[in-house]
Short mmCIF file of C-alpha atoms in Angstrom, two decimals:
data_model
loop_
_atom_site.label_atom_id
_atom_site.label_comp_id
_atom_site.label_asym_id
_atom_site.label_seq_id
_atom_site.Cartn_x
_atom_site.Cartn_y
_atom_site.Cartn_z
CA MET A 98 62.39 16.44 54.15
CA LYS A 99 61.46 14.90 50.62
CA PRO A 100 61.22 16.96 47.46
CA PRO A 101 57.71 18.16 46.23
CA SER A 102 56.14 15.45 44.34
CA ARG A 103 55.60 16.05 40.48
CA THR A 104 52.59 13.85 40.23
CA PRO A 105 49.88 16.54 40.44
CA LEU A 106 51.38 18.18 37.52
CA ALA A 107 51.57 15.19 35.65
CA SER A 108 47.93 14.55 36.49
CA VAL A 109 46.94 17.93 35.29
CA LEU A 110 48.75 17.55 31.97
CA SER A 111 47.21 14.16 31.40
CA THR A 112 43.88 15.47 32.21
CA CYS A 113 44.30 18.22 29.70
CA VAL A 114 45.42 16.11 26.86
CA LEU A 115 42.62 13.68 27.50
CA VAL A 116 40.04 16.62 27.64
CA LEU A 117 41.38 17.92 24.15
CA ALA A 118 41.57 14.55 22.83
CA LEU A 119 37.98 13.93 23.91
CA ALA A 120 36.92 17.12 22.12
CA VAL A 121 38.61 16.39 19.05
CA THR A 122 37.16 13.01 18.82
CA ALA A 123 33.67 14.53 19.56
CA SER A 124 33.95 17.22 16.67
CA ALA A 125 35.04 14.20 14.39
CA LEU A 126 32.19 12.04 15.47
CA THR A 127 29.72 14.81 14.94
CA ALA A 128 31.12 15.71 11.36
CA LEU A 129 30.92 11.92 10.65
CA VAL A 130 27.21 11.69 11.74
CA LYS A 131 26.54 14.83 9.76
CA ARG A 132 27.97 13.29 6.51
CA ALA A 133 26.47 10.07 7.32
CA ALA A 134 22.65 11.44 7.47
CA PRO A 135 22.12 12.96 4.12
CA ALA A 136 18.49 11.62 4.16
CA THR A 137 17.87 13.51 7.25
CA ALA A 138 19.33 16.62 6.03
CA ALA A 139 17.53 16.32 2.75
CA ALA A 140 14.20 16.14 4.37
CA GLY A 141 14.49 19.70 5.57
CA PRO A 142 12.62 21.36 8.72
CA GLY A 143 9.28 20.12 9.41
CA ARG A 144 9.08 17.24 6.54
CA HIS A 145 9.16 13.75 6.46
CA TRP A 146 8.78 10.83 4.13
CA VAL A 147 5.17 9.52 3.83
CA ASN A 148 3.77 6.73 1.34
CA THR A 149 1.24 8.47 -0.83
CA TRP A 150 0.48 5.56 -2.84
CA THR A 151 0.83 1.73 -2.58
CA GLY A 152 0.07 -1.49 -4.53
CA MET A 153 0.23 -4.39 -2.67
CA PRO A 154 2.80 -6.84 -4.20
CA GLN A 155 1.47 -10.33 -5.54
CA LEU A 156 2.96 -13.17 -7.70
CA THR A 157 1.26 -12.54 -11.06
CA GLU A 158 -1.04 -15.59 -12.15
CA PRO A 159 -0.58 -16.76 -15.66
CA ALA A 160 -3.66 -15.15 -16.75
CA ASN A 161 -2.37 -11.87 -15.64
CA LEU A 162 1.13 -11.93 -17.18
CA PRO A 163 1.40 -9.45 -19.79
CA PRO A 164 0.14 -10.55 -23.11
CA ALA A 165 2.20 -11.73 -26.14
CA PRO A 166 4.73 -10.86 -27.21
CA TYR A 167 5.84 -9.48 -23.94
CA THR A 168 5.60 -12.62 -22.27
CA GLY A 169 7.77 -15.80 -23.79
CA GLU A 170 8.56 -19.14 -22.57
CA LYS A 171 11.13 -18.34 -20.02
CA SER A 172 11.15 -14.51 -19.77
CA VAL A 173 8.72 -11.75 -19.33
CA LEU A 174 9.04 -7.86 -20.28
CA VAL A 175 12.29 -8.10 -22.57
CA ASP A 176 13.00 -4.89 -24.30
CA THR A 177 9.92 -3.50 -23.03
CA THR A 178 8.65 0.00 -21.74
CA LEU A 179 5.81 -0.13 -19.32
CA ARG A 180 3.75 2.94 -18.49
CA GLN A 181 1.42 3.20 -15.72
CA THR A 182 -0.49 5.95 -13.64
CA VAL A 183 -1.33 6.05 -9.99
CA ARG A 184 -3.39 8.30 -7.68
CA VAL A 185 -1.26 9.68 -4.93
CA THR A 186 -2.80 10.86 -1.64
CA ALA A 187 -0.19 13.23 -0.14
CA GLY A 188 1.54 15.98 -1.82
CA GLY A 189 4.93 17.53 -1.37
CA PRO A 190 7.87 18.86 -3.28
CA ARG A 191 10.00 15.54 -3.57
CA ILE A 192 9.09 11.95 -4.39
CA ARG A 193 10.89 8.50 -4.31
CA LEU A 194 9.75 5.44 -5.88
CA ARG A 195 9.99 1.87 -4.80
CA PHE A 196 10.06 -1.25 -7.33
CA SER A 197 9.28 -4.80 -5.97
CA ASN A 198 10.80 -7.99 -7.08
CA ALA A 199 9.09 -9.87 -3.96
CA TYR A 200 8.08 -12.84 -5.84
CA GLY A 201 10.73 -12.90 -8.56
CA ASP A 202 13.16 -15.84 -8.68
CA THR A 203 15.56 -14.06 -10.95
CA PRO A 204 17.01 -10.48 -10.38
CA LEU A 205 14.88 -7.73 -12.08
CA PRO A 206 17.14 -5.22 -14.18
CA LEU A 207 15.71 -1.78 -14.64
CA THR A 208 17.42 0.03 -17.51
CA ALA A 209 15.55 3.46 -17.08
CA VAL A 210 12.77 5.12 -15.54
CA THR A 211 11.08 8.36 -15.63
CA VAL A 212 8.01 10.14 -14.17
CA ALA A 213 5.61 12.68 -15.42
CA LEU A 214 2.22 14.08 -14.96
CA PRO A 215 -0.23 12.34 -17.17
CA ARG A 216 -2.14 14.39 -20.05
CA ASP A 217 -4.89 16.39 -18.53
CA GLY A 218 -4.40 14.76 -15.05
CA GLU A 219 -6.17 11.54 -16.29
CA ALA A 220 -5.82 8.09 -14.85
CA GLY A 221 -4.86 5.58 -17.30
CA ALA A 222 -3.62 8.10 -20.17
CA SER A 223 -0.77 6.93 -22.37
CA ALA A 224 0.46 10.25 -22.84
CA VAL A 225 1.95 12.88 -20.45
CA GLU A 226 2.01 16.63 -20.20
CA PRO A 227 4.91 18.09 -22.20
CA GLY A 228 7.62 19.60 -19.89
CA THR A 229 6.86 17.52 -16.79
CA LEU A 230 9.06 14.35 -17.77
CA ARG A 231 11.84 13.86 -15.34
CA ARG A 232 14.56 10.94 -15.19
CA VAL A 233 14.58 8.88 -11.96
CA THR A 234 17.98 7.53 -10.65
CA PHE A 235 18.95 4.94 -8.27
CA ALA A 236 22.32 5.75 -6.49
CA GLY A 237 22.76 8.55 -9.25
CA ARG A 238 22.59 5.99 -11.96
CA ASP A 239 19.99 5.58 -14.59
CA SER A 240 19.87 1.67 -14.21
CA THR A 241 19.50 -0.81 -11.13
CA THR A 242 18.90 -4.35 -10.69
CA VAL A 243 16.38 -5.25 -7.88
CA PRO A 244 17.61 -8.34 -6.23
CA VAL A 245 15.42 -11.73 -5.95
CA GLY A 246 12.81 -11.04 -3.08
CA ALA A 247 13.88 -7.41 -2.50
CA GLN A 248 12.78 -3.94 -3.44
CA MET A 249 14.75 -1.02 -4.59
CA VAL A 250 14.18 2.86 -3.42
CA SER A 251 14.99 5.76 -5.97
CA ASP A 252 16.94 8.69 -5.16
CA PRO A 253 14.66 11.53 -4.04
CA LEU A 254 13.61 13.59 -6.78
CA ASP A 255 12.51 17.20 -6.83
CA PHE A 256 9.00 16.81 -8.23
CA GLU A 257 6.18 18.77 -7.08
CA LEU A 258 3.11 16.62 -6.38
CA ARG A 259 -0.39 17.71 -5.31
CA ALA A 260 -2.51 15.39 -3.26
CA GLY A 261 -5.09 13.80 -5.28
CA SER A 262 -3.36 14.01 -8.54
CA GLU A 263 -2.13 11.17 -10.68
CA LEU A 264 1.42 10.45 -11.49
CA THR A 265 2.73 8.76 -14.80
CA VAL A 266 5.70 6.08 -14.03
CA THR A 267 7.38 4.87 -17.29
CA ALA A 268 10.13 1.83 -17.02
CA TYR A 269 12.32 0.32 -19.54
CA THR A 270 13.87 -2.84 -19.11
CA ALA A 271 16.06 -3.99 -21.72
CA ARG A 272 16.72 -7.57 -20.44
CA GLY A 273 13.29 -8.26 -19.01
CA GLN A 274 12.91 -10.53 -16.42
CA ALA A 275 14.66 -13.99 -16.89
CA SER A 276 11.48 -16.12 -15.67
CA LEU A 277 7.87 -15.78 -15.34
CA ALA A 278 7.85 -15.10 -11.41
CA LEU A 279 6.70 -11.45 -11.97
CA THR A 280 5.70 -9.24 -9.16
CA SER A 281 2.70 -7.24 -9.87
CA HIS A 282 -0.76 -6.00 -8.70
CA PRO A 283 -3.32 -7.27 -11.09
CA GLY A 284 -6.30 -5.67 -9.47
CA SER A 285 -5.36 -2.23 -10.77
CA ARG A 286 -8.77 -0.92 -12.15
CA THR A 287 -6.01 1.32 -14.08
CA THR A 288 -4.93 0.93 -17.58
CA SER A 289 -1.17 0.64 -18.24
CA TYR A 290 0.61 0.38 -21.42
CA LEU A 291 3.36 -2.03 -22.98
CA ALA A 292 5.59 -1.15 -25.90
CA HIS A 293 8.86 -2.60 -27.28
CA GLY A 294 11.75 -0.35 -27.18
CA ASP A 295 12.80 2.28 -24.83
CA HIS A 296 10.08 4.85 -24.80
CA THR A 297 10.51 6.38 -21.12
CA ARG A 298 11.04 9.70 -22.48
CA ASP A 299 8.34 9.70 -25.20
CA ARG A 300 5.29 12.07 -24.78
CA ASP A 301 3.00 9.15 -25.89
CA LEU A 302 2.60 5.74 -26.60
CA PRO A 303 0.75 5.16 -29.84
CA GLY A 304 -0.03 1.70 -30.82
CA ALA A 305 1.07 0.52 -27.30
CA THR A 306 -1.00 -2.34 -25.77
CA ALA A 307 -3.22 -1.73 -22.88
CA VAL A 308 -3.45 -3.87 -19.76
CA ASP A 309 -5.38 -3.44 -16.86
CA HIS A 310 -2.76 -4.23 -14.39
CA TRP A 311 0.32 -2.74 -12.38
CA TYR A 312 3.69 -4.45 -12.39
CA LEU A 313 6.79 -3.89 -10.72
CA LEU A 314 5.87 -0.48 -8.72
CA SER A 315 4.92 -0.93 -5.30
CA ASP A 316 5.06 2.41 -3.71
CA VAL A 317 5.46 6.15 -4.21
CA GLU A 318 6.67 8.15 -1.30
CA VAL A 319 6.50 12.03 -0.79
CA LEU A 320 8.23 14.56 1.41
CA ALA A 321 5.15 15.74 3.14
CA SER A 322 4.62 18.28 5.87
CA GLY A 323 5.45 17.54 9.31
CA ARG A 324 1.51 16.82 10.26
CA SER A 325 1.06 14.64 7.34
CA GLU A 326 0.41 10.96 8.35
CA ALA A 327 -1.17 7.90 6.57
CA VAL A 328 -3.95 5.39 7.39
CA ALA A 329 -3.36 2.04 5.83
CA LEU A 330 -6.42 -0.05 4.68
CA VAL A 331 -5.74 -3.75 4.78
CA GLY A 332 -8.41 -5.80 3.01
CA ASP A 333 -9.68 -8.27 -0.22
CA SER A 334 -11.20 -7.55 -3.31
CA LEU A 335 -13.79 -5.30 -1.63
CA THR A 336 -11.13 -2.81 -0.60
CA ASP A 337 -9.26 -3.64 -3.94
CA GLY A 338 -12.18 -2.32 -5.65
CA ARG A 339 -13.82 -5.24 -7.68
CA GLY A 340 -17.14 -3.67 -9.03
CA SER A 341 -15.51 -0.26 -9.35
CA THR A 342 -14.91 1.48 -12.47
CA THR A 343 -11.68 1.37 -14.45
CA ASN A 344 -9.84 4.55 -14.43
CA GLY A 345 -12.60 5.87 -12.31
CA ASN A 346 -10.80 5.95 -8.96
CA ASP A 347 -14.28 5.12 -7.26
CA ARG A 348 -13.14 2.27 -4.85
CA TRP A 349 -14.26 2.80 -1.40
CA PRO A 350 -10.80 4.02 -0.46
CA ASP A 351 -10.82 6.55 -3.05
CA GLN A 352 -13.98 7.88 -2.15
CA PHE A 353 -13.07 7.89 1.62
CA TYR A 354 -9.78 9.80 0.60
CA ASP A 355 -12.14 12.40 -1.01
CA ARG A 356 -13.88 12.87 2.09
CA LEU A 357 -10.93 13.27 4.36
CA HIS A 358 -9.80 16.02 2.00
CA SER A 359 -12.61 17.81 1.70
CA SER A 360 -11.88 19.03 5.33
CA PRO A 361 -9.11 21.17 6.47
CA ALA A 362 -8.52 19.07 9.48
CA THR A 363 -8.01 15.89 7.62
CA SER A 364 -6.62 17.22 4.22
CA ASP A 365 -3.08 16.14 5.13
CA ILE A 366 -3.65 12.28 5.75
CA ALA A 367 -2.73 9.81 3.11
CA VAL A 368 -4.80 6.87 2.30
CA LEU A 369 -2.77 3.55 1.21
CA ASN A 370 -4.73 0.81 -0.10
CA GLN A 371 -3.04 -2.59 0.75
CA ALA A 372 -5.63 -4.94 -0.45
CA ALA A 373 -5.95 -7.79 -2.92
CA GLY A 374 -8.78 -9.83 -4.44
CA GLY A 375 -8.89 -13.43 -2.68
CA ASN A 376 -6.76 -12.33 0.24
CA ARG A 377 -7.35 -13.93 3.53
CA VAL A 378 -6.25 -13.23 7.27
CA LEU A 379 -5.14 -16.69 8.01
CA ASN A 380 -4.11 -18.65 5.00
CA ASP A 381 -2.52 -17.52 1.55
CA GLY A 382 -4.57 -16.83 -1.29
CA LEU A 383 -3.84 -14.29 -3.90
CA GLY A 384 -1.01 -12.79 -2.06
CA PRO A 385 0.34 -13.76 1.57
CA ASN A 386 -2.13 -13.91 4.41
CA VAL A 387 -2.62 -10.76 6.29
CA LEU A 388 -0.63 -12.23 9.31
CA ALA A 389 2.43 -12.71 7.03
CA ARG A 390 2.35 -9.42 5.14
CA LEU A 391 1.59 -7.21 8.12
CA ASP A 392 5.19 -6.14 8.42
CA ARG A 393 5.65 -5.53 4.86
CA ASP A 394 2.48 -3.77 4.04
CA VAL A 395 2.00 -1.74 6.98
CA LEU A 396 4.41 -1.64 9.94
CA SER A 397 7.15 -0.83 7.46
CA ARG A 398 5.27 1.91 5.28
CA SER A 399 6.41 5.49 5.83
CA GLY A 400 4.12 7.58 8.12
CA VAL A 401 1.47 4.93 9.09
CA ALA A 402 -0.35 6.09 11.98
CA TRP A 403 -3.63 4.28 11.62
CA LEU A 404 -4.78 0.95 10.30
CA ILE A 405 -8.44 -0.18 9.05
CA LEU A 406 -8.60 -3.76 8.96
CA PHE A 407 -11.55 -5.02 6.73
CA GLU A 408 -10.76 -8.43 6.03
CA GLY A 409 -12.34 -12.23 6.93
CA VAL A 410 -14.90 -12.89 4.39
CA ASN A 411 -12.60 -15.11 2.26
CA ASP A 412 -11.45 -17.14 5.36
CA ILE A 413 -15.21 -17.76 6.32
CA GLY A 414 -16.28 -18.29 2.48
CA THR A 415 -13.52 -20.94 1.77
CA ALA A 416 -13.88 -22.90 5.04
CA ASP A 417 -16.25 -25.89 4.77
CA ALA A 418 -19.81 -25.01 5.44
CA THR A 419 -20.26 -27.18 8.53
CA PRO A 420 -20.64 -26.22 12.18
CA ALA A 421 -17.28 -27.69 13.15
CA ALA A 422 -15.26 -25.88 10.52
CA GLN A 423 -17.05 -22.47 10.74
CA ARG A 424 -16.47 -22.55 14.57
CA ALA A 425 -12.89 -23.33 13.90
CA VAL A 426 -12.44 -20.59 11.43
CA THR A 427 -14.34 -18.13 13.69
CA ASP A 428 -12.02 -18.74 16.50
CA ASP A 429 -8.88 -18.56 14.31
CA LEU A 430 -9.92 -15.29 12.73
CA ILE A 431 -10.51 -13.62 16.30
CA ALA A 432 -6.97 -14.92 17.48
CA GLY A 433 -5.67 -13.48 14.23
CA TYR A 434 -7.31 -10.09 14.66
CA ARG A 435 -5.58 -10.08 18.16
CA GLN A 436 -2.36 -10.74 16.68
CA ILE A 437 -2.64 -7.80 14.03
CA VAL A 438 -3.73 -5.43 17.07
CA VAL A 439 -0.71 -6.46 19.17
CA ARG A 440 1.72 -5.97 16.60
CA ALA A 441 0.48 -2.60 15.26
CA HIS A 442 0.16 -1.02 18.48
CA ALA A 443 3.79 -2.09 19.34
CA GLN A 444 4.65 0.55 16.41
CA GLY A 445 2.16 3.07 17.95
CA ILE A 446 -0.40 2.41 15.33
CA ARG A 447 -4.13 2.66 16.26
CA VAL A 448 -6.13 -0.14 14.68
CA TYR A 449 -9.90 0.12 13.82
CA GLY A 450 -11.79 -2.96 12.91
CA ALA A 451 -14.38 -2.91 10.11
CA THR A 452 -17.35 -5.29 10.55
CA LEU A 453 -17.63 -7.89 7.76
CA THR A 454 -20.38 -7.09 4.97
CA PRO A 455 -23.27 -9.70 3.88
CA PHE A 456 -22.97 -12.29 1.33
CA GLY A 457 -26.30 -13.84 1.21
CA GLY A 458 -27.30 -14.78 -2.12
CA SER A 459 -23.78 -15.01 -3.48
CA THR A 460 -23.04 -18.39 -5.48
CA LEU A 461 -19.62 -18.21 -4.26
CA TYR A 462 -20.07 -18.22 -0.33
CA ASP A 463 -23.74 -18.56 0.56
CA ASP A 464 -24.73 -22.04 1.85
CA PRO A 465 -28.34 -23.34 2.38
CA ALA A 466 -27.79 -24.16 6.16
CA GLY A 467 -26.61 -20.60 6.70
CA GLU A 468 -23.19 -21.90 8.67
CA ARG A 469 -21.12 -19.08 7.30
CA GLU A 470 -23.52 -16.44 7.84
CA ALA A 471 -23.57 -17.66 11.58
CA ALA A 472 -19.77 -17.45 11.47
CA ARG A 473 -19.99 -13.81 9.98
CA GLN A 474 -22.50 -12.94 12.98
CA ARG A 475 -20.34 -14.19 15.58
CA VAL A 476 -16.98 -12.68 14.02
CA ASN A 477 -18.93 -9.17 13.77
CA ALA A 478 -20.18 -9.47 17.30
CA TRP A 479 -16.69 -9.93 18.65
CA ILE A 480 -15.59 -6.76 16.52
CA ARG A 481 -18.35 -4.65 17.86
CA THR A 482 -17.40 -5.53 21.50
CA PRO A 483 -15.73 -2.52 23.27
CA GLY A 484 -11.99 -3.17 23.82
CA HIS A 485 -11.00 -5.31 21.12
CA PHE A 486 -10.09 -2.50 18.59
CA ASP A 487 -9.30 1.22 19.19
CA ALA A 488 -12.78 1.90 17.34
CA VAL A 489 -15.08 -0.02 15.20
CA ILE A 490 -16.51 0.90 11.75
CA ASP A 491 -19.87 -0.70 10.86
CA PHE A 492 -19.70 -1.46 7.25
CA ASP A 493 -22.06 -4.38 7.81
CA ARG A 494 -25.01 -1.95 9.26
CA ALA A 495 -24.03 0.55 6.33
CA VAL A 496 -24.85 -1.95 3.43
CA ARG A 497 -27.01 -4.44 4.56
CA ASP A 498 -30.60 -4.76 3.49
CA PRO A 499 -32.97 -4.01 6.55
CA GLU A 500 -35.53 -6.51 5.25
CA ALA A 501 -32.86 -9.06 4.79
CA PRO A 502 -29.76 -8.50 7.22
CA ASP A 503 -27.80 -11.60 5.61
CA ARG A 504 -28.04 -9.85 2.00
CA LEU A 505 -26.81 -6.56 0.64
CA ARG A 506 -29.05 -3.76 -0.42
CA PRO A 507 -30.05 -4.78 -3.92
CA ALA A 508 -29.10 -1.31 -5.35
CA LEU A 509 -25.50 -1.48 -4.02
CA HIS A 510 -24.10 -4.64 -5.04
CA ALA A 511 -22.22 -5.37 -8.46
CA GLY A 512 -24.58 -8.09 -9.48
CA ASP A 513 -23.04 -11.16 -7.20
CA TRP A 514 -24.37 -10.26 -4.06
CA LEU A 515 -20.81 -10.16 -2.75
CA HIS A 516 -19.04 -7.00 -4.16
CA LEU A 517 -20.09 -3.58 -4.31
CA ASN A 518 -20.74 -0.99 -6.94
CA PRO A 519 -19.48 2.46 -7.05
CA GLU A 520 -22.62 3.55 -5.35
CA GLY A 521 -22.16 1.13 -2.62
CA TYR A 522 -18.43 1.89 -2.08
CA GLY A 523 -19.39 5.37 -1.53
CA VAL A 524 -21.71 4.22 1.28
CA LEU A 525 -18.82 2.25 2.88
CA ALA A 526 -16.51 5.46 2.68
CA ALA A 527 -19.26 7.55 4.28
CA ALA A 528 -19.58 5.17 7.11
CA VAL A 529 -16.04 5.83 8.40
CA PRO A 530 -16.20 8.48 11.02
CA ALA A 531 -13.78 11.23 9.86
CA GLY A 532 -13.12 12.06 13.87
CA LEU A 533 -11.05 9.07 14.06
CA PHE A 534 -8.27 10.74 12.26
CA ARG A 535 -6.85 13.11 14.72
CA HIS A 536 -3.31 13.81 14.34
CA THR A 537 -1.04 11.73 16.56
CA SER A 538 1.76 14.24 16.87
#
């Protein structure tokens, strides 16, 4: 008779050792994950990061570079403090800044950065409210260098922001950028200030040089409530605000934001103006075309749930005023719109199409044979057709002259029959149905 086998006991012991090892490994892995995710822990329960302000990055044209002596032959912003204000559209207890070197061909060194509230809460103010100034850090350090083509995100900073308020951001770069390839948003319609030396901690900048451009800063994010989401507005100079009031915050996106925040149902929605003058859907203009910048300016932004697309006039206006050229640009625009919808839907973003507004009488785009107007009508007919967008916003109907539908109402344009004045932008803002922005979560 064989002695009893010892194999079952060995198997039991092996199993116990394996279970213990797995338990230890799981505990270590859990601890590792917790240590590796400080950003999630920092967000806190029921809060998440949402973009509260954006300025579409562009390559600065020579005419929009900082004036002398802040621009030299081969460098810009050497030993320079830059102070600028931006209007935020969502509030919260913590913020982060993003600085862009998207168009730089040399690294961008930032020596020191601070934030504060502007004096009296005014847009374009050179002074800040006493006691509100805070130091901004990057990986715990005062300074950072933004690599070529990249952006740099600051550390989260405890700084209470109220939706609709102004934020002052002051940056100093000792060495400046060692080329003239500067990243900016020229159409700020907001005054910024330049001064030599490090004045990031100064309450005011007396004698500073005023410029109506934003430079380097591309985004502000806020740690917002869990219900807060953002709507991104993609457009050209009509959305960027040409014809609006400098430091007046009366572009149509501003007035649309004011409408949303007047109602408790939509008061936690951020509005992100991702527009630039001269921009086009299909080809580069002032800034990359929409198909090229969609990922950067919309799909990668924090908290975006909706997209309003109001762009195409510059595509039509810069194409030859011939039947063949206008038919081609119409077909290409519609194909481009389809691409934008598909790519946004893949990220769970609803897309609303806005009809193109009239430009009859504009010396820039109107043509005697009406070929461009015919193209605009064809594009608008496609936009209005159900099933192409998640909803349609009829800006054309809102601002066109009933007596001359190829033209803007005379009281609404800024003098060129193409861009609108603040009253006209208010009409656009009122034409966006607030009911389109029901929370997605």
